[in-house]
PDB file of C-alpha atoms in Angstrom:
ATOM      1  CA  UNK A   1     274.673 117.414 -62.219  1.00 63.00           C
ATOM      2  CA  UNK A   2     272.999 118.166 -58.929  1.00 79.00           C
ATOM      3  CA  UNK A   3     269.369 117.750 -60.099  1.00 85.00           C
ATOM      4  CA  UNK A   4     266.552 115.386 -59.208  1.00 88.00           C
ATOM      5  CA  UNK A   5     264.515 113.629 -61.884  1.00 87.00           C
ATOM      6  CA  UNK A   6     262.804 110.277 -62.501  1.00 91.00           C
ATOM      7  CA  UNK A   7     264.605 107.694 -64.641  1.00 89.00           C
ATOM      8  CA  UNK A   8     261.760 106.101 -66.623  1.00 93.00           C
ATOM      9  CA  UNK A   9     264.262 104.615 -69.060  1.00 89.00           C
ATOM     10  CA  UNK A  10     265.416 102.102 -66.451  1.00 90.00           C
ATOM     11  CA  UNK A  11     262.326 100.053 -67.287  1.00 92.00           C
ATOM     12  CA  UNK A  12     262.985 100.111 -71.039  1.00 92.00           C
ATOM     13  CA  UNK A  13     266.617  99.049 -71.062  1.00 92.00           C
ATOM     14  CA  UNK A  14     266.254  95.579 -72.613  1.00 92.00           C
ATOM     15  CA  UNK A  15     263.820  93.614 -74.780  1.00 90.00           C
ATOM     16  CA  UNK A  16     263.097  91.148 -71.974  1.00 91.00           C
ATOM     17  CA  UNK A  17     262.420  93.898 -69.474  1.00 92.00           C
ATOM     18  CA  UNK A  18     260.098  95.653 -71.904  1.00 91.00           C
ATOM     19  CA  UNK A  19     258.273  92.377 -72.529  1.00 89.00           C
ATOM     20  CA  UNK A  20     257.908  91.732 -68.798  1.00 92.00           C
ATOM     21  CA  UNK A  21     256.272  95.113 -68.246  1.00 91.00           C
ATOM     22  CA  UNK A  22     254.098  95.203 -71.354  1.00 91.00           C
ATOM     23  CA  UNK A  23     250.567  96.162 -70.361  1.00 90.00           C
ATOM     24  CA  UNK A  24     248.636  95.214 -73.490  1.00 92.00           C
ATOM     25  CA  UNK A  25     248.940  91.922 -75.346  1.00 94.00           C
ATOM     26  CA  UNK A  26     247.603  90.525 -78.600  1.00 95.00           C
ATOM     27  CA  UNK A  27     246.638  86.863 -78.782  1.00 95.00           C
ATOM     28  CA  UNK A  28     245.370  84.772 -81.686  1.00 96.00           C
ATOM     29  CA  UNK A  29     242.212  83.998 -79.726  1.00 96.00           C
ATOM     30  CA  UNK A  30     241.432  87.739 -79.587  1.00 96.00           C
ATOM     31  CA  UNK A  31     240.660  87.745 -83.315  1.00 98.00           C
ATOM     32  CA  UNK A  32     237.641  87.019 -85.470  1.00 98.00           C
ATOM     33  CA  UNK A  33     238.611  86.409 -89.096  1.00 98.00           C
ATOM     34  CA  UNK A  34     236.159  87.518 -91.836  1.00 97.00           C
ATOM     35  CA  UNK A  35     235.462  85.143 -94.698  1.00 97.00           C
ATOM     36  CA  UNK A  36     233.492  85.804 -97.891  1.00 94.00           C
ATOM     37  CA  UNK A  37     231.650  82.824 -99.375  1.00 95.00           C
ATOM     38  CA  UNK A  38     230.263  82.701-102.904  1.00 93.00           C
ATOM     39  CA  UNK A  39     228.257  80.402-105.120  1.00 92.00           C
ATOM     40  CA  UNK A  40     229.879  78.110-107.674  1.00 92.00           C
ATOM     41  CA  UNK A  41     232.815  75.718-107.600  1.00 94.00           C
ATOM     42  CA  UNK A  42     236.592  76.061-107.576  1.00 94.00           C
ATOM     43  CA  UNK A  43     236.323  79.759-106.789  1.00 93.00           C
ATOM     44  CA  UNK A  44     239.173  81.426-104.935  1.00 95.00           C
ATOM     45  CA  UNK A  45     239.290  84.938-106.301  1.00 93.00           C
ATOM     46  CA  UNK A  46     241.225  87.779-104.695  1.00 94.00           C
ATOM     47  CA  UNK A  47     239.236  90.911-103.926  1.00 92.00           C
ATOM     48  CA  UNK A  48     240.913  93.577-106.115  1.00 90.00           C
ATOM     49  CA  UNK A  49     240.924  96.264-103.417  1.00 92.00           C
ATOM     50  CA  UNK A  50     241.906  93.894-100.562  1.00 93.00           C
ATOM     51  CA  UNK A  51     245.185  92.079-101.256  1.00 94.00           C
ATOM     52  CA  UNK A  52     245.238  88.683 -99.559  1.00 94.00           C
ATOM     53  CA  UNK A  53     241.451  88.536 -99.071  1.00 95.00           C
ATOM     54  CA  UNK A  54     239.495  86.104-101.234  1.00 95.00           C
ATOM     55  CA  UNK A  55     236.047  84.950-102.228  1.00 94.00           C
ATOM     56  CA  UNK A  56     235.736  81.226-101.529  1.00 96.00           C
ATOM     57  CA  UNK A  57     233.253  78.781-102.974  1.00 96.00           C
ATOM     58  CA  UNK A  58     232.072  76.095-100.576  1.00 96.00           C
ATOM     59  CA  UNK A  59     234.264  73.361-102.071  1.00 96.00           C
ATOM     60  CA  UNK A  60     237.391  75.375-101.160  1.00 97.00           C
ATOM     61  CA  UNK A  61     236.165  76.902 -97.918  1.00 97.00           C
ATOM     62  CA  UNK A  62     237.257  74.092 -95.593  1.00 97.00           C
ATOM     63  CA  UNK A  63     240.891  74.357 -96.657  1.00 96.00           C
ATOM     64  CA  UNK A  64     240.895  78.032 -95.691  1.00 97.00           C
ATOM     65  CA  UNK A  65     239.140  77.387 -92.391  1.00 98.00           C
ATOM     66  CA  UNK A  66     241.600  74.591 -91.591  1.00 97.00           C
ATOM     67  CA  UNK A  67     244.475  77.044 -92.014  1.00 97.00           C
ATOM     68  CA  UNK A  68     242.720  79.621 -89.839  1.00 97.00           C
ATOM     69  CA  UNK A  69     242.209  77.092 -87.067  1.00 96.00           C
ATOM     70  CA  UNK A  70     245.792  75.807 -87.324  1.00 96.00           C
ATOM     71  CA  UNK A  71     247.018  79.336 -86.528  1.00 97.00           C
ATOM     72  CA  UNK A  72     245.156  79.375 -83.228  1.00 96.00           C
ATOM     73  CA  UNK A  73     242.310  81.628 -84.375  1.00 98.00           C
ATOM     74  CA  UNK A  74     239.147  80.485 -82.624  1.00 97.00           C
ATOM     75  CA  UNK A  75     236.443  82.341 -84.547  1.00 98.00           C
ATOM     76  CA  UNK A  76     235.369  83.401 -88.028  1.00 98.00           C
ATOM     77  CA  UNK A  77     232.601  85.694 -89.263  1.00 97.00           C
ATOM     78  CA  UNK A  78     230.847  84.682 -92.466  1.00 96.00           C
ATOM     79  CA  UNK A  79     229.667  87.078 -95.165  1.00 93.00           C
ATOM     80  CA  UNK A  80     227.640  85.706 -98.046  1.00 90.00           C
ATOM     81  CA  UNK A  81     227.852  86.938-101.635  1.00 87.00           C
ATOM     82  CA  UNK A  82     224.944  85.541-103.696  1.00 76.00           C
ATOM     83  CA  UNK A  83     224.834  85.689-107.455  1.00 72.00           C
ATOM     84  CA  UNK A  84     223.312  88.819-108.945  1.00 65.00           C
ATOM     85  CA  UNK A  85     220.200  87.044-110.216  1.00 61.00           C
ATOM     86  CA  UNK A  86     219.478  85.767-106.679  1.00 76.00           C
ATOM     87  CA  UNK A  87     219.098  89.272-105.268  1.00 71.00           C
ATOM     88  CA  UNK A  88     215.648  90.802-104.848  1.00 68.00           C
ATOM     89  CA  UNK A  89     213.949  93.762-103.200  1.00 69.00           C
ATOM     90  CA  UNK A  90     213.663  92.084 -99.778  1.00 60.00           C
ATOM     91  CA  UNK A  91     216.895  90.037 -99.695  1.00 69.00           C
ATOM     92  CA  UNK A  92     215.243  86.613 -99.683  1.00 70.00           C
ATOM     93  CA  UNK A  93     218.569  84.769 -99.826  1.00 72.00           C
ATOM     94  CA  UNK A  94     219.532  86.289 -96.471  1.00 74.00           C
ATOM     95  CA  UNK A  95     216.945  84.199 -94.630  1.00 72.00           C
ATOM     96  CA  UNK A  96     216.582  81.219 -96.981  1.00 81.00           C
ATOM     97  CA  UNK A  97     217.511  77.887 -95.347  1.00 84.00           C
ATOM     98  CA  UNK A  98     219.690  77.162 -98.375  1.00 86.00           C
ATOM     99  CA  UNK A  99     221.261  80.604 -98.584  1.00 90.00           C
ATOM    100  CA  UNK A 100     225.011  80.775 -99.038  1.00 93.00           C
ATOM    101  CA  UNK A 101     225.775  81.703 -95.395  1.00 95.00           C
ATOM    102  CA  UNK A 102     223.456  79.008 -94.055  1.00 95.00           C
ATOM    103  CA  UNK A 103     225.106  76.336 -96.220  1.00 95.00           C
ATOM    104  CA  UNK A 104     228.581  77.581 -95.321  1.00 96.00           C
ATOM    105  CA  UNK A 105     227.732  77.562 -91.624  1.00 97.00           C
ATOM    106  CA  UNK A 106     226.457  73.987 -91.698  1.00 97.00           C
ATOM    107  CA  UNK A 107     229.537  72.869 -93.607  1.00 97.00           C
ATOM    108  CA  UNK A 108     232.027  74.606 -91.300  1.00 97.00           C
ATOM    109  CA  UNK A 109     230.343  73.445 -88.092  1.00 97.00           C
ATOM    110  CA  UNK A 110     230.269  69.858 -89.333  1.00 97.00           C
ATOM    111  CA  UNK A 111     233.982  69.879 -90.214  1.00 97.00           C
ATOM    112  CA  UNK A 112     235.204  72.124 -87.370  1.00 97.00           C
ATOM    113  CA  UNK A 113     232.708  71.820 -84.507  1.00 96.00           C
ATOM    114  CA  UNK A 114     234.888  73.653 -81.982  1.00 96.00           C
ATOM    115  CA  UNK A 115     235.365  76.740 -84.156  1.00 97.00           C
ATOM    116  CA  UNK A 116     233.082  79.652 -83.286  1.00 97.00           C
ATOM    117  CA  UNK A 117     231.051  80.740 -86.307  1.00 98.00           C
ATOM    118  CA  UNK A 118     229.671  84.279 -86.239  1.00 98.00           C
ATOM    119  CA  UNK A 119     226.997  85.068 -88.832  1.00 95.00           C
ATOM    120  CA  UNK A 120     226.745  88.609 -90.144  1.00 92.00           C
ATOM    121  CA  UNK A 121     223.023  89.385 -90.089  1.00 90.00           C
ATOM    122  CA  UNK A 122     222.100  91.992 -92.663  1.00 84.00           C
ATOM    123  CA  UNK A 123     220.224  92.321 -95.945  1.00 79.00           C
ATOM    124  CA  UNK A 124     222.529  94.551 -97.993  1.00 74.00           C
ATOM    125  CA  UNK A 125     224.440  91.753 -99.754  1.00 76.00           C
ATOM    126  CA  UNK A 126     221.143  90.136-100.750  1.00 77.00           C
ATOM    127  CA  UNK A 127     218.982  93.060-101.874  1.00 76.00           C
ATOM    128  CA  UNK A 128     218.989  94.317-105.431  1.00 63.00           C
ATOM    129  CA  UNK A 129     219.140  97.904-104.140  1.00 65.00           C
ATOM    130  CA  UNK A 130     222.065  97.295-101.733  1.00 60.00           C
ATOM    131  CA  UNK A 131     220.462  98.763 -98.630  1.00 62.00           C
ATOM    132  CA  UNK A 132     220.258  97.130 -95.217  1.00 64.00           C
ATOM    133  CA  UNK A 133     216.464  97.227 -95.009  1.00 68.00           C
ATOM    134  CA  UNK A 134     213.265  97.278 -97.018  1.00 70.00           C
ATOM    135  CA  UNK A 135     212.869 100.218 -99.397  1.00 71.00           C
ATOM    136  CA  UNK A 136     209.491 101.853 -99.989  1.00 70.00           C
ATOM    137  CA  UNK A 137     209.167 104.926-102.197  1.00 77.00           C
ATOM    138  CA  UNK A 138     212.903 105.547-101.958  1.00 73.00           C
ATOM    139  CA  UNK A 139     212.947 105.368 -98.146  1.00 75.00           C
ATOM    140  CA  UNK A 140     214.631 102.679 -96.032  1.00 76.00           C
ATOM    141  CA  UNK A 141     211.729 101.551 -93.876  1.00 79.00           C
ATOM    142  CA  UNK A 142     212.631 100.591 -90.335  1.00 84.00           C
ATOM    143  CA  UNK A 143     209.881  98.469 -88.815  1.00 83.00           C
ATOM    144  CA  UNK A 144     209.126  96.346 -91.879  1.00 85.00           C
ATOM    145  CA  UNK A 145     212.814  95.455 -92.021  1.00 86.00           C
ATOM    146  CA  UNK A 146     212.906  94.082 -88.486  1.00 89.00           C
ATOM    147  CA  UNK A 147     210.804  91.031 -89.307  1.00 89.00           C
ATOM    148  CA  UNK A 148     213.154  90.024 -92.118  1.00 89.00           C
ATOM    149  CA  UNK A 149     216.224  90.569 -89.948  1.00 91.00           C
ATOM    150  CA  UNK A 150     214.731  88.350 -87.240  1.00 92.00           C
ATOM    151  CA  UNK A 151     213.965  85.671 -89.841  1.00 91.00           C
ATOM    152  CA  UNK A 152     217.555  85.896 -91.069  1.00 93.00           C
ATOM    153  CA  UNK A 153     218.935  85.478 -87.561  1.00 95.00           C
ATOM    154  CA  UNK A 154     216.729  82.464 -86.859  1.00 96.00           C
ATOM    155  CA  UNK A 155     217.743  80.790 -90.127  1.00 96.00           C
ATOM    156  CA  UNK A 156     221.428  81.362 -89.289  1.00 96.00           C
ATOM    157  CA  UNK A 157     221.013  79.950 -85.794  1.00 97.00           C
ATOM    158  CA  UNK A 158     219.158  76.956 -87.231  1.00 97.00           C
ATOM    159  CA  UNK A 159     222.113  76.367 -89.573  1.00 96.00           C
ATOM    160  CA  UNK A 160     224.455  76.216 -86.563  1.00 97.00           C
ATOM    161  CA  UNK A 161     225.816  79.741 -86.101  1.00 97.00           C
ATOM    162  CA  UNK A 162     227.238  80.186 -82.605  1.00 97.00           C
ATOM    163  CA  UNK A 163     226.796  83.981 -82.553  1.00 98.00           C
ATOM    164  CA  UNK A 164     224.444  86.285 -84.447  1.00 97.00           C
ATOM    165  CA  UNK A 165     226.009  89.625 -85.464  1.00 94.00           C
ATOM    166  CA  UNK A 166     223.390  92.059 -86.810  1.00 91.00           C
ATOM    167  CA  UNK A 167     224.980  94.963 -88.694  1.00 83.00           C
ATOM    168  CA  UNK A 168     221.994  96.794 -90.161  1.00 83.00           C
ATOM    169  CA  UNK A 169     221.545  99.713 -87.679  1.00 80.00           C
ATOM    170  CA  UNK A 170     217.749  99.653 -87.834  1.00 84.00           C
ATOM    171  CA  UNK A 171     216.134 100.950 -84.647  1.00 86.00           C
ATOM    172  CA  UNK A 172     215.032  98.044 -82.460  1.00 91.00           C
ATOM    173  CA  UNK A 173     216.985  95.404 -84.370  1.00 92.00           C
ATOM    174  CA  UNK A 174     218.444  93.765 -81.256  1.00 95.00           C
ATOM    175  CA  UNK A 175     215.024  93.520 -79.577  1.00 96.00           C
ATOM    176  CA  UNK A 176     213.436  92.052 -82.706  1.00 94.00           C
ATOM    177  CA  UNK A 177     216.211  89.511 -83.210  1.00 96.00           C
ATOM    178  CA  UNK A 178     216.304  88.545 -79.531  1.00 97.00           C
ATOM    179  CA  UNK A 179     212.555  87.953 -79.581  1.00 97.00           C
ATOM    180  CA  UNK A 180     212.794  85.956 -82.793  1.00 96.00           C
ATOM    181  CA  UNK A 181     215.620  83.778 -81.515  1.00 97.00           C
ATOM    182  CA  UNK A 182     213.933  83.153 -78.169  1.00 97.00           C
ATOM    183  CA  UNK A 183     210.601  82.208 -79.725  1.00 97.00           C
ATOM    184  CA  UNK A 184     212.347  79.819 -82.129  1.00 97.00           C
ATOM    185  CA  UNK A 185     214.128  78.021 -79.290  1.00 97.00           C
ATOM    186  CA  UNK A 186     217.502  79.738 -79.614  1.00 97.00           C
ATOM    187  CA  UNK A 187     217.572  81.667 -76.358  1.00 97.00           C
ATOM    188  CA  UNK A 188     221.114  80.357 -75.798  1.00 97.00           C
ATOM    189  CA  UNK A 189     222.490  82.073 -78.932  1.00 98.00           C
ATOM    190  CA  UNK A 190     224.245  85.400 -78.116  1.00 97.00           C
ATOM    191  CA  UNK A 191     223.895  88.583 -80.138  1.00 98.00           C
ATOM    192  CA  UNK A 192     227.068  90.451 -81.111  1.00 97.00           C
ATOM    193  CA  UNK A 193     225.498  93.763 -82.006  1.00 95.00           C
ATOM    194  CA  UNK A 194     227.018  96.287 -84.375  1.00 94.00           C
ATOM    195  CA  UNK A 195     225.899  98.744 -81.725  1.00 95.00           C
ATOM    196  CA  UNK A 196     228.019 101.714 -82.822  1.00 96.00           C
ATOM    197  CA  UNK A 197     228.402 101.742 -86.590  1.00 94.00           C
ATOM    198  CA  UNK A 198     229.389 104.943 -88.328  1.00 95.00           C
ATOM    199  CA  UNK A 199     228.617 106.005 -91.901  1.00 92.00           C
ATOM    200  CA  UNK A 200     232.301 105.749 -92.722  1.00 92.00           C
ATOM    201  CA  UNK A 201     234.425 106.302 -95.809  1.00 90.00           C
ATOM    202  CA  UNK A 202     236.511 103.300 -94.727  1.00 89.00           C
ATOM    203  CA  UNK A 203     233.974 100.724 -95.990  1.00 86.00           C
ATOM    204  CA  UNK A 204     234.746 101.030 -99.691  1.00 78.00           C
ATOM    205  CA  UNK A 205     236.805  97.842-100.140  1.00 80.00           C
ATOM    206  CA  UNK A 206     234.246  95.791 -98.180  1.00 68.00           C
ATOM    207  CA  UNK A 207     231.509  96.870-100.561  1.00 66.00           C
ATOM    208  CA  UNK A 208     233.749  95.644-103.358  1.00 65.00           C
ATOM    209  CA  UNK A 209     234.171  92.313-101.562  1.00 61.00           C
ATOM    210  CA  UNK A 210     230.520  91.896-100.559  1.00 53.00           C
ATOM    211  CA  UNK A 211     229.116  93.444-103.751  1.00 59.00           C
ATOM    212  CA  UNK A 212     226.812  95.524-101.549  1.00 59.00           C
ATOM    213  CA  UNK A 213     227.219  99.103-102.747  1.00 62.00           C
ATOM    214  CA  UNK A 214     223.868 100.942-102.488  1.00 56.00           C
ATOM    215  CA  UNK A 215     222.269 101.438-105.877  1.00 59.00           C
ATOM    216  CA  UNK A 216     220.943 104.836-104.819  1.00 51.00           C
ATOM    217  CA  UNK A 217     221.635 107.315-102.050  1.00 51.00           C
ATOM    218  CA  UNK A 218     223.753 106.340 -99.067  1.00 59.00           C
ATOM    219  CA  UNK A 219     223.368 104.843 -95.580  1.00 65.00           C
ATOM    220  CA  UNK A 220     223.534 108.048 -93.582  1.00 69.00           C
ATOM    221  CA  UNK A 221     219.894 107.825 -92.461  1.00 74.00           C
ATOM    222  CA  UNK A 222     220.674 104.685 -90.450  1.00 77.00           C
ATOM    223  CA  UNK A 223     224.437 104.639 -89.835  1.00 85.00           C
ATOM    224  CA  UNK A 224     225.910 107.250 -87.484  1.00 89.00           C
ATOM    225  CA  UNK A 225     227.493 110.615 -88.216  1.00 93.00           C
ATOM    226  CA  UNK A 226     231.293 110.302 -87.711  1.00 95.00           C
ATOM    227  CA  UNK A 227     231.271 113.627 -85.839  1.00 96.00           C
ATOM    228  CA  UNK A 228     229.089 112.277 -83.011  1.00 97.00           C
ATOM    229  CA  UNK A 229     230.404 110.885 -79.756  1.00 97.00           C
ATOM    230  CA  UNK A 230     227.539 111.010 -77.243  1.00 97.00           C
ATOM    231  CA  UNK A 231     225.219 109.374 -79.754  1.00 96.00           C
ATOM    232  CA  UNK A 232     227.406 106.274 -79.564  1.00 97.00           C
ATOM    233  CA  UNK A 233     226.547 105.829 -75.904  1.00 97.00           C
ATOM    234  CA  UNK A 234     222.830 106.217 -76.642  1.00 96.00           C
ATOM    235  CA  UNK A 235     223.039 103.580 -79.362  1.00 96.00           C
ATOM    236  CA  UNK A 236     225.003 101.180 -77.170  1.00 97.00           C
ATOM    237  CA  UNK A 237     222.648 101.730 -74.228  1.00 97.00           C
ATOM    238  CA  UNK A 238     219.641 100.830 -76.380  1.00 96.00           C
ATOM    239  CA  UNK A 239     221.263  97.598 -77.533  1.00 97.00           C
ATOM    240  CA  UNK A 240     222.200  96.614 -73.991  1.00 97.00           C
ATOM    241  CA  UNK A 241     218.615  97.238 -72.864  1.00 97.00           C
ATOM    242  CA  UNK A 242     217.322  95.156 -75.787  1.00 96.00           C
ATOM    243  CA  UNK A 243     219.491  92.143 -74.979  1.00 96.00           C
ATOM    244  CA  UNK A 244     222.838  92.444 -76.748  1.00 97.00           C
ATOM    245  CA  UNK A 245     225.648  90.239 -75.443  1.00 97.00           C
ATOM    246  CA  UNK A 246     228.575  91.957 -77.215  1.00 97.00           C
ATOM    247  CA  UNK A 247     228.964  95.530 -78.476  1.00 98.00           C
ATOM    248  CA  UNK A 248     230.809  96.243 -81.727  1.00 97.00           C
ATOM    249  CA  UNK A 249     232.363  99.617 -82.556  1.00 98.00           C
ATOM    250  CA  UNK A 250     232.910 100.036 -86.300  1.00 96.00           C
ATOM    251  CA  UNK A 251     235.280 101.290 -87.696  1.00 96.00           C
ATOM    252  CA  UNK A 252     238.082 101.040 -85.139  1.00 97.00           C
ATOM    253  CA  UNK A 253     241.104 103.111 -86.077  1.00 95.00           C
ATOM    254  CA  UNK A 254     239.428 106.535 -86.254  1.00 96.00           C
ATOM    255  CA  UNK A 255     237.159 105.712 -83.311  1.00 97.00           C
ATOM    256  CA  UNK A 256     239.504 104.645 -80.526  1.00 98.00           C
ATOM    257  CA  UNK A 257     237.941 107.275 -78.268  1.00 98.00           C
ATOM    258  CA  UNK A 258     234.538 105.681 -78.860  1.00 98.00           C
ATOM    259  CA  UNK A 259     235.885 102.231 -78.023  1.00 98.00           C
ATOM    260  CA  UNK A 260     237.164 103.614 -74.707  1.00 98.00           C
ATOM    261  CA  UNK A 261     233.878 105.420 -74.009  1.00 98.00           C
ATOM    262  CA  UNK A 262     231.854 102.265 -74.622  1.00 98.00           C
ATOM    263  CA  UNK A 263     234.283 100.187 -72.549  1.00 98.00           C
ATOM    264  CA  UNK A 264     234.042 102.638 -69.648  1.00 98.00           C
ATOM    265  CA  UNK A 265     230.253 102.719 -69.671  1.00 98.00           C
ATOM    266  CA  UNK A 266     229.230  99.104 -70.282  1.00 97.00           C
ATOM    267  CA  UNK A 267     230.346  95.806 -68.820  1.00 95.00           C
ATOM    268  CA  UNK A 268     229.730  93.701 -71.943  1.00 97.00           C
ATOM    269  CA  UNK A 269     232.611  92.452 -74.125  1.00 97.00           C
ATOM    270  CA  UNK A 270     233.671  95.163 -76.579  1.00 98.00           C
ATOM    271  CA  UNK A 271     234.509  94.271 -80.191  1.00 98.00           C
ATOM    272  CA  UNK A 272     236.525  96.541 -82.481  1.00 98.00           C
ATOM    273  CA  UNK A 273     236.002  96.050 -86.212  1.00 97.00           C
ATOM    274  CA  UNK A 274     239.273  96.797 -88.021  1.00 97.00           C
ATOM    275  CA  UNK A 275     237.519  97.483 -91.309  1.00 95.00           C
ATOM    276  CA  UNK A 276     238.412  96.980 -94.944  1.00 92.00           C
ATOM    277  CA  UNK A 277     239.650 100.503 -95.655  1.00 94.00           C
ATOM    278  CA  UNK A 278     241.982 100.362 -92.657  1.00 96.00           C
ATOM    279  CA  UNK A 279     243.302  97.046 -93.970  1.00 96.00           C
ATOM    280  CA  UNK A 280     243.705  98.139 -97.585  1.00 96.00           C
ATOM    281  CA  UNK A 281     245.529 101.381 -96.738  1.00 96.00           C
ATOM    282  CA  UNK A 282     248.183  99.459 -94.825  1.00 97.00           C
ATOM    283  CA  UNK A 283     248.494  96.800 -97.526  1.00 96.00           C
ATOM    284  CA  UNK A 284     248.888  99.408-100.267  1.00 95.00           C
ATOM    285  CA  UNK A 285     251.478 101.409 -98.338  1.00 97.00           C
ATOM    286  CA  UNK A 286     253.412  98.254 -97.477  1.00 97.00           C
ATOM    287  CA  UNK A 287     253.410  97.078-101.090  1.00 95.00           C
ATOM    288  CA  UNK A 288     254.908 100.422-102.071  1.00 96.00           C
ATOM    289  CA  UNK A 289     257.605 100.080 -99.421  1.00 97.00           C
ATOM    290  CA  UNK A 290     256.397 103.138 -97.532  1.00 97.00           C
ATOM    291  CA  UNK A 291     255.816 101.415 -94.186  1.00 97.00           C
ATOM    292  CA  UNK A 292     256.847  98.295 -92.277  1.00 97.00           C
ATOM    293  CA  UNK A 293     253.634  96.253 -92.513  1.00 97.00           C
ATOM    294  CA  UNK A 294     254.215  93.998 -89.519  1.00 97.00           C
ATOM    295  CA  UNK A 295     255.220  96.838 -87.181  1.00 97.00           C
ATOM    296  CA  UNK A 296     252.337  99.019 -88.352  1.00 98.00           C
ATOM    297  CA  UNK A 297     249.692  96.310 -88.007  1.00 98.00           C
ATOM    298  CA  UNK A 298     250.885  95.246 -84.566  1.00 97.00           C
ATOM    299  CA  UNK A 299     250.853  98.876 -83.404  1.00 97.00           C
ATOM    300  CA  UNK A 300     247.349  99.476 -84.798  1.00 97.00           C
ATOM    301  CA  UNK A 301     245.803  96.379 -83.249  1.00 98.00           C
ATOM    302  CA  UNK A 302     247.574  96.921 -79.940  1.00 97.00           C
ATOM    303  CA  UNK A 303     246.090 100.424 -79.928  1.00 97.00           C
ATOM    304  CA  UNK A 304     242.616  98.934 -80.345  1.00 98.00           C
ATOM    305  CA  UNK A 305     243.183  96.557 -77.445  1.00 98.00           C
ATOM    306  CA  UNK A 306     244.629  99.360 -75.327  1.00 97.00           C
ATOM    307  CA  UNK A 307     241.592 101.516 -76.083  1.00 98.00           C
ATOM    308  CA  UNK A 308     239.401  98.824 -74.551  1.00 98.00           C
ATOM    309  CA  UNK A 309     238.600  96.215 -77.188  1.00 98.00           C
ATOM    310  CA  UNK A 310     238.338  92.677 -75.874  1.00 97.00           C
ATOM    311  CA  UNK A 311     237.972  91.213 -79.373  1.00 97.00           C
ATOM    312  CA  UNK A 312     239.067  92.449 -82.806  1.00 98.00           C
ATOM    313  CA  UNK A 313     237.446  91.548 -86.109  1.00 97.00           C
ATOM    314  CA  UNK A 314     240.309  91.915 -88.565  1.00 98.00           C
ATOM    315  CA  UNK A 315     241.447  90.803 -92.012  1.00 97.00           C
ATOM    316  CA  UNK A 316     244.967  90.795 -90.561  1.00 97.00           C
ATOM    317  CA  UNK A 317     244.127  87.922 -88.197  1.00 98.00           C
ATOM    318  CA  UNK A 318     246.093  85.255 -90.057  1.00 97.00           C
ATOM    319  CA  UNK A 319     249.127  87.494 -90.532  1.00 97.00           C
ATOM    320  CA  UNK A 320     249.215  88.489 -86.873  1.00 97.00           C
ATOM    321  CA  UNK A 321     248.692  84.918 -85.694  1.00 97.00           C
ATOM    322  CA  UNK A 322     251.727  83.866 -87.737  1.00 97.00           C
ATOM    323  CA  UNK A 323     253.834  86.717 -86.368  1.00 96.00           C
ATOM    324  CA  UNK A 324     252.860  85.799 -82.812  1.00 95.00           C
ATOM    325  CA  UNK A 325     253.870  82.183 -83.418  1.00 91.00           C
ATOM    326  CA  UNK A 326     257.213  83.304 -84.806  1.00 91.00           C
ATOM    327  CA  UNK A 327     257.816  85.347 -81.657  1.00 84.00           C
ATOM    328  CA  UNK A 328     257.203  82.419 -79.284  1.00 74.00           C
TER     329      UNK A 328
END
């Protein structure tokens, strides 16, 4: 053949050559592993809609954290699940010094001082109505909620949390929390803001795990419309101006374009939240033999890194850390 063309396949001809030229890499230290802590004793109960994800009581929590750390994962994010009778209209257990997340944080930091503990800062798990703010006359009230969110953040920092991660999507939440932390003497504690959080259908299994399904209405008046792209940049810009140190995009898989937009426009570390629905879909398909779980998960998470994520919050963290060790 007397034709000219470029031979791209030369650089794909062997596994070692492909590895040498790989542009995007996953590492165990890229991951934050979510953990759900509950009241009681001897509780390790699998979340029905999330195979391999469990509720842990405090007496069993350290064993799980020890395994996480042994895999090279450097950070966890704690979600608290109080008992039903502990919930009230303003989510008191969220900011109580002896709340479940505060106790778990103190315990983990005492046993594993080098592990980074991220505290999810929201009210929805702790309110009897399941919303992320105060409700008055059927409306989620913004400004009254900010004070309680700031109190929650301060109580979590006091308990030893290394990073505060507010997920409520109230206007001004980063500014209120930053002010609260600074005035309480925690100016050194960073805020990992859920800056771009969509009102997504992919949260269903999490609400099962966190027992935080709204008792009325939905969260569309404070979480973002999935159809909107430019709004994400406005939300992220506000959080940067208010003092955020990290920017989370949630969910991840259907919002890779948003991750790239946020990465291109802001110099802060970008966090992708690989959410519960994304996890459960893969687990269900793998259990049915429809997909190769390992290959699918590695491709998904690599796509999130390639899109611009510096960090990934994922329920797959332990699985991927094991696979990476096996590949060494």
